[in-house]
CSV table of C-alpha atoms in Angstrom, one decimal:
chain,number,residue,atom,x,y,z
A,24,MET,CA,49.6,14.6,-9.2
A,25,ALA,CA,51.4,11.2,-9.0
A,26,GLN,CA,50.4,8.8,-11.7
A,27,VAL,CA,48.9,5.6,-10.5
A,28,ASN,CA,50.1,2.3,-12.0
A,29,VAL,CA,47.3,0.1,-13.2
A,30,GLN,CA,49.2,-3.0,-12.1
A,31,GLU,CA,49.3,-1.6,-8.6
A,32,LEU,CA,45.5,-1.1,-8.5
A,33,GLU,CA,45.0,-4.6,-9.8
A,34,CYS,CA,47.2,-5.9,-7.0
A,35,LEU,CA,45.5,-4.0,-4.3
A,36,LEU,CA,42.0,-5.0,-5.5
A,37,THR,CA,43.0,-8.6,-5.6
A,38,LEU,CA,44.6,-8.4,-2.1
A,39,ALA,CA,41.4,-6.8,-0.8
A,40,GLU,CA,39.5,-9.9,-1.9
A,41,GLU,CA,42.1,-12.5,-0.8
A,42,LEU,CA,43.5,-10.8,2.4
A,43,HIS,CA,46.5,-13.1,1.9
A,44,PHE,CA,49.8,-12.2,0.1
A,45,GLY,CA,50.4,-15.8,-1.1
A,46,ARG,CA,47.0,-16.3,-2.7
A,47,THR,CA,47.2,-12.8,-4.2
A,48,ALA,CA,50.6,-13.7,-5.7
A,49,THR,CA,49.2,-16.9,-7.1
A,50,ARG,CA,46.2,-15.1,-8.8
A,51,LEU,CA,48.5,-12.5,-10.3
A,52,GLY,CA,51.1,-15.0,-11.3
A,53,CYS,CA,54.0,-13.3,-9.5
A,54,SER,CA,56.0,-13.6,-6.3
A,55,GLN,CA,54.9,-12.5,-2.8
A,56,SER,CA,57.7,-9.9,-2.8
A,57,ARG,CA,56.3,-8.4,-6.0
A,58,VAL,CA,52.9,-8.1,-4.4
A,59,SER,CA,54.6,-6.3,-1.5
A,60,GLN,CA,56.4,-4.0,-3.9
A,61,LEU,CA,53.2,-3.1,-5.8
A,62,VAL,CA,51.3,-2.3,-2.6
A,63,ALA,CA,54.1,-0.2,-1.2
A,64,GLY,CA,54.4,1.7,-4.5
A,65,LEU,CA,50.7,2.5,-4.5
A,66,GLU,CA,50.9,3.6,-0.9
A,67,ARG,CA,53.7,6.0,-1.7
A,68,ARG,CA,51.7,7.5,-4.6
A,69,VAL,CA,48.6,7.9,-2.5
A,70,GLY,CA,50.5,9.1,0.5
A,71,VAL,CA,48.8,6.9,3.1
A,72,ARG,CA,49.0,3.4,4.4
A,73,LEU,CA,46.4,1.2,2.7
A,74,VAL,CA,47.2,-2.3,4.1
A,75,GLU,CA,48.0,-3.5,7.6
A,76,ARG,CA,50.1,-6.7,7.7
A,77,THR,CA,50.9,-8.7,10.8
A,78,SER,CA,52.3,-12.2,11.3
A,79,ARG,CA,48.8,-13.5,11.6
A,80,ARG,CA,46.6,-11.7,9.2
A,81,VAL,CA,46.3,-9.0,6.4
A,82,GLU,CA,43.6,-6.4,6.5
A,83,LEU,CA,42.8,-3.0,4.8
A,84,THR,CA,43.1,0.1,6.8
A,85,ARG,CA,40.0,2.2,7.1
A,86,PHE,CA,41.3,4.5,4.4
A,87,GLY,CA,42.3,1.5,2.3
A,88,ALA,CA,38.8,0.0,2.5
A,89,GLN,CA,37.4,3.3,1.4
A,90,PHE,CA,39.9,3.7,-1.4
A,91,VAL,CA,39.1,0.2,-2.7
A,92,ASP,CA,35.4,0.9,-2.7
A,93,GLU,CA,35.9,4.1,-4.7
A,94,VAL,CA,38.5,2.9,-7.2
A,95,ARG,CA,36.9,-0.5,-8.0
A,96,PRO,CA,34.1,0.8,-10.3
A,97,ALA,CA,36.6,2.9,-12.3
A,98,TYR,CA,39.0,0.0,-12.6
A,99,GLU,CA,36.3,-2.4,-13.8
A,100,THR,CA,35.1,0.2,-16.3
A,101,LEU,CA,38.7,0.5,-17.6
A,102,THR,CA,39.2,-3.2,-17.9
A,103,THR,CA,35.9,-3.6,-19.7
A,104,VAL,CA,36.8,-0.9,-22.2
A,105,LEU,CA,40.2,-2.5,-22.8
A,106,ALA,CA,38.7,-5.9,-23.3
A,107,ARG,CA,36.2,-4.6,-25.8
A,108,ALA,CA,38.9,-2.8,-27.7
A,109,ARG,CA,41.0,-6.0,-27.8
A,110,ASP,CA,38.0,-8.0,-28.9
A,111,ARG,CA,37.2,-5.6,-31.7
A,112,ALA,CA,40.8,-5.5,-32.9
A,113,GLY,CA,41.0,-9.2,-32.8
A,114,ARG,CA,37.8,-9.6,-34.9
A,115,GLY,CA,38.5,-6.7,-37.2
A,116,ALA,CA,35.1,-5.4,-35.9
A,117,LEU,CA,33.6,-2.0,-36.7
A,118,GLN,CA,34.0,1.0,-34.4
A,119,GLU,CA,31.1,1.7,-32.1
A,120,LEU,CA,29.3,4.8,-31.0
A,121,ARG,CA,27.2,4.8,-27.8
A,122,ILE,CA,24.1,6.9,-28.5
A,123,GLY,CA,21.4,7.7,-26.0
A,124,PHE,CA,17.9,8.9,-27.0
A,125,HIS,CA,14.6,10.1,-25.6
A,126,GLY,CA,11.3,8.3,-26.4
A,127,SER,CA,11.7,7.1,-30.0
A,128,VAL,CA,14.2,7.4,-32.9
A,129,TYR,CA,13.0,9.0,-36.1
A,130,GLU,CA,13.2,7.0,-39.3
A,131,GLU,CA,15.6,9.6,-40.7
A,132,VAL,CA,17.9,9.0,-37.8
A,133,THR,CA,18.0,5.2,-38.2
A,134,GLU,CA,18.8,5.7,-41.9
A,135,ALA,CA,21.7,8.0,-40.9
A,136,PHE,CA,22.9,5.2,-38.6
A,137,ARG,CA,22.7,2.7,-41.5
A,138,ARG,CA,24.7,4.9,-43.8
A,139,LEU,CA,27.3,5.6,-41.0
A,140,ARG,CA,27.9,1.9,-40.8
A,141,ALA,CA,28.0,1.4,-44.6
A,142,HIS,CA,30.3,4.2,-45.4
A,143,HIS,CA,32.3,4.9,-42.3
A,144,GLU,CA,32.3,1.4,-40.7
A,145,VAL,CA,30.8,2.6,-37.4
A,146,THR,CA,28.1,0.8,-35.6
A,147,MET,CA,25.6,2.1,-33.0
A,148,ALA,CA,25.0,0.9,-29.4
A,149,LEU,CA,21.6,2.6,-28.6
A,150,SER,CA,20.1,3.0,-25.2
A,151,GLU,CA,17.1,5.0,-23.9
A,152,ILE,CA,17.9,7.7,-21.4
A,153,PRO,CA,15.5,9.0,-18.7
A,154,TRP,CA,13.4,11.9,-19.7
A,155,GLY,CA,14.6,14.0,-16.8
A,156,SER,CA,18.3,13.2,-17.3
A,157,PRO,CA,19.1,14.3,-20.9
A,158,PHE,CA,22.8,15.2,-20.5
A,159,SER,CA,24.4,13.4,-17.5
A,160,ALA,CA,25.3,10.2,-19.4
A,161,VAL,CA,27.2,12.1,-22.1
A,162,LEU,CA,28.8,14.4,-19.6
A,163,ASP,CA,30.3,11.6,-17.5
A,164,GLY,CA,31.4,9.6,-20.5
A,165,ARG,CA,29.0,6.7,-20.4
A,166,LEU,CA,27.6,7.7,-23.8
A,167,ASP,CA,29.4,9.3,-26.8
A,168,ALA,CA,26.3,11.4,-27.7
A,169,VAL,CA,22.6,11.8,-27.0
A,170,VAL,CA,19.6,12.6,-29.2
A,171,ALA,CA,17.7,14.8,-26.7
A,172,GLU,CA,15.4,17.8,-26.6
A,173,LEU,CA,16.7,21.3,-26.4
A,174,PRO,CA,17.3,23.8,-24.8
A,175,LEU,CA,21.0,23.4,-24.1
A,176,ARG,CA,23.2,25.9,-22.1
A,177,GLU,CA,26.0,23.7,-20.9
A,178,ALA,CA,29.4,25.0,-21.9
A,179,GLU,CA,30.8,21.4,-21.8
A,180,LEU,CA,28.3,20.2,-24.5
A,181,THR,CA,28.0,20.9,-28.2
A,182,VAL,CA,25.0,20.7,-30.5
A,183,GLY,CA,26.3,18.7,-33.4
A,184,PHE,CA,23.0,18.8,-35.3
A,185,ALA,CA,19.7,20.5,-34.5
A,186,PHE,CA,16.7,18.8,-35.9
A,187,PRO,CA,14.0,20.9,-37.6
A,188,PRO,CA,11.6,22.5,-35.1
A,189,GLU,CA,8.3,20.8,-34.4
A,190,ASP,CA,5.0,21.8,-32.8
A,191,ARG,CA,4.7,21.3,-29.1
A,192,LEU,CA,1.4,19.5,-28.3
A,193,LEU,CA,-0.6,18.9,-25.2
A,194,ALA,CA,-1.4,15.3,-24.3
A,195,VAL,CA,-4.7,14.9,-22.3
A,196,ALA,CA,-7.0,11.9,-21.6
A,197,SER,CA,-9.6,11.2,-24.2
A,198,SER,CA,-12.2,11.8,-21.4
A,199,HIS,CA,-10.8,15.2,-20.5
A,200,PRO,CA,-13.0,18.2,-21.2
A,201,LEU,CA,-10.4,19.7,-23.6
A,202,ALA,CA,-10.1,16.4,-25.6
A,203,GLY,CA,-12.9,17.3,-28.0
A,204,ALA,CA,-11.0,20.4,-29.3
A,205,ALA,CA,-8.2,20.2,-31.9
A,206,ARG,CA,-6.4,23.2,-30.4
A,207,VAL,CA,-5.9,24.8,-27.0
A,208,HIS,CA,-4.4,28.1,-26.0
A,209,ALA,CA,-1.4,28.3,-23.8
A,210,GLU,CA,-3.3,30.3,-21.2
A,211,GLU,CA,-5.5,27.2,-20.6
A,212,LEU,CA,-2.5,25.3,-19.2
A,213,ALA,CA,-3.2,27.2,-16.0
A,214,GLY,CA,-6.2,25.0,-15.3
A,215,LEU,CA,-4.2,21.8,-15.7
A,216,ASP,CA,-1.8,19.7,-13.7
A,217,LEU,CA,1.3,19.2,-15.9
A,218,LEU,CA,3.6,16.3,-15.5
A,219,ARG,CA,7.3,17.4,-15.2
A,220,PRO,CA,10.5,15.4,-15.9
A,221,THR,CA,12.4,14.4,-12.8
A,222,GLY,CA,16.1,13.7,-12.7
A,223,ASP,CA,19.3,15.7,-12.8
A,224,ALA,CA,18.4,18.0,-15.7
A,225,PRO,CA,19.2,21.7,-15.4
A,226,ASP,CA,16.3,23.8,-14.1
A,227,TYR,CA,16.1,25.8,-17.4
A,228,TRP,CA,15.6,22.5,-19.3
A,229,THR,CA,12.9,21.2,-16.9
A,230,ALA,CA,11.1,24.5,-17.0
A,231,ALA,CA,11.0,24.4,-20.8
A,232,HIS,CA,9.2,21.0,-20.7
A,233,ALA,CA,6.9,21.8,-17.8
A,234,PRO,CA,6.6,25.6,-17.6
A,235,HIS,CA,5.9,27.2,-14.2
A,236,SER,CA,3.5,29.8,-15.7
A,237,THR,CA,1.5,30.7,-18.9
A,238,PRO,CA,2.8,33.5,-21.2
A,239,SER,CA,0.7,36.0,-19.2
A,240,GLY,CA,2.1,34.9,-15.9
A,241,ALA,CA,-0.7,32.6,-14.6
A,242,PRO,CA,0.8,29.8,-12.5
A,243,ILE,CA,0.7,26.2,-13.8
A,244,ARG,CA,0.3,23.3,-11.4
A,245,SER,CA,2.8,20.4,-11.5
A,246,THR,CA,2.3,17.9,-8.7
A,247,ARG,CA,3.8,14.8,-10.2
A,248,GLY,CA,7.2,14.0,-11.7
A,249,ILE,CA,8.0,11.3,-14.2
A,250,THR,CA,11.2,9.6,-15.5
A,251,THR,CA,10.0,8.3,-18.9
A,252,VAL,CA,7.6,9.5,-21.6
A,253,GLN,CA,5.7,6.2,-21.5
A,254,GLU,CA,5.1,6.6,-17.7
A,255,GLY,CA,3.8,10.1,-18.5
A,256,LEU,CA,1.3,8.8,-21.1
A,257,VAL,CA,-0.1,6.2,-18.7
A,258,LEU,CA,-0.7,8.9,-16.1
A,259,VAL,CA,-2.2,11.2,-18.7
A,260,ALA,CA,-4.6,8.4,-19.8
A,261,ALA,CA,-5.7,8.1,-16.2
A,262,GLY,CA,-7.2,11.5,-16.5
A,263,GLU,CA,-5.6,13.5,-13.6
A,264,HIS,CA,-2.6,15.0,-15.5
A,265,ALA,CA,-1.6,16.5,-18.8
A,266,MET,CA,1.8,16.6,-20.5
A,267,LEU,CA,3.7,18.6,-23.2
A,268,VAL,CA,5.0,16.4,-26.0
A,269,CYS,CA,6.5,17.0,-29.5
A,270,ARG,CA,4.6,16.3,-32.7
A,271,PRO,CA,6.8,13.4,-33.9
A,272,LEU,CA,6.2,11.6,-30.6
A,273,SER,CA,2.4,12.0,-31.0
A,274,GLU,CA,2.7,10.5,-34.5
A,275,ARG,CA,4.7,7.5,-33.3
A,276,ILE,CA,2.9,6.7,-30.1
A,277,THR,CA,-0.8,6.6,-30.6
A,278,ARG,CA,-3.3,5.5,-27.9
A,279,GLY,CA,-7.0,5.4,-27.9
A,280,ASP,CA,-7.2,6.9,-24.4
A,281,VAL,CA,-4.9,9.9,-25.1
A,282,ARG,CA,-5.6,12.9,-27.3
A,283,TYR,CA,-2.9,15.3,-28.6
A,284,LEU,CA,-3.9,19.0,-29.0
A,285,VAL,CA,-2.0,21.8,-30.8
A,286,ILE,CA,-1.1,24.6,-28.4
A,287,ASP,CA,-1.5,28.2,-29.6
A,288,GLY,CA,0.5,31.0,-27.9
A,289,LEU,CA,3.7,29.1,-27.0
A,290,ASP,CA,6.8,30.9,-28.4
A,291,ASP,CA,9.2,28.0,-28.2
A,292,PRO,CA,8.7,24.9,-30.4
A,293,SER,CA,10.0,21.5,-29.6
A,294,ARG,CA,13.4,20.7,-31.0
A,295,MET,CA,15.7,17.6,-30.8
A,296,ALA,CA,19.4,17.7,-31.3
A,297,LEU,CA,22.5,15.5,-31.5
A,298,ILE,CA,24.6,16.5,-28.5
A,299,TRP,CA,28.1,15.5,-27.6
A,300,ARG,CA,30.9,16.6,-25.2
A,301,THR,CA,32.7,19.6,-26.6
A,302,ASP,CA,36.1,18.0,-25.9
A,303,ARG,CA,35.1,14.7,-27.6
A,304,ALA,CA,34.1,15.9,-31.1
A,305,ILE,CA,35.5,12.7,-32.7
A,306,PRO,CA,35.3,12.3,-36.5
A,307,GLN,CA,32.6,9.6,-36.2
A,308,LEU,CA,30.2,12.0,-34.5
A,309,THR,CA,30.8,14.8,-37.0
A,310,ALA,CA,30.2,12.3,-39.8
A,311,LEU,CA,26.9,11.3,-38.1
A,312,ALA,CA,25.9,15.0,-37.8
A,313,GLY,CA,26.6,15.4,-41.6
A,314,LEU,CA,24.5,12.4,-42.4
A,315,LEU,CA,21.6,13.7,-40.3
A,316,HIS,CA,21.9,17.1,-42.1
A,317,GLU,CA,21.6,15.3,-45.4
A,318,GLU,CA,18.6,13.2,-44.3
A,319,PHE,CA,16.6,16.1,-43.0
A,320,SER,CA,17.6,18.6,-45.7
A,321,GLY,CA,16.8,16.3,-48.6
A,322,ALA,CA,20.4,16.7,-49.9
A,323,LYS,CA,21.2,13.0,-49.4
A,324,ILE,CA,23.9,11.5,-51.4
A,325,PRO,CA,22.7,8.1,-52.8
A,326,GLY,CA,23.8,5.0,-50.8
């Protein structure tokens, strides 16, 4: 495939805004003939005319307008990344990892982040990801890694560190008939309306967090989807729905109108993991995985 010159893209995007070769040349600090050369070069690479130029006006062809709309986001992302890199280099700033997470971040995780900065000169840019989209942001490169719940069956992704397994609990309203019990059996889920994560998660992942049936095969209703854990807890508190959550979340998010019950009879516990793209296992991520292992195994090196 013919390689596209970034200067050619910049020229076309500027021309698409100005629709005038002279003003485009002024903005780019070059001659009008150079603008013509860059546009012509891009058209040769793409293999189709992008710009129509007459004695009276300049306009994009239909394909040119579509091409501009599609390429502009990628070009803006590239220029942003380059600007950030130049800024960090100019300031001698630390390297940065972009990490997504579900719900809340464990104290052990934040301690691993602190140690990564102190010993490896890497900072964290954290962002919460939708409950029903655990993997998309790392797959498309918007994030370097995510701390999300398993299971994971994507060949493009790698589990860098799997957190210790935790109990899966049932969240119900404090007014719910089950709320007075400390435990509930998995078969009782058949009488509930379970909230399910909505998004672009694989079907197997969604089913793990809102199963379609009990272990014996009894169907479980699920009439409402949610995008965040907080949204789910609000709906649970209203009394019409229930939701499966992990024990650490129940310990970090307490509400007077929600009760968390241990579920007996479920084979698979809840488990979080640090996940990254298999082809982007950079040293900073493997260092973070090692620090997480130390934090959760108790084999931490002082500092």
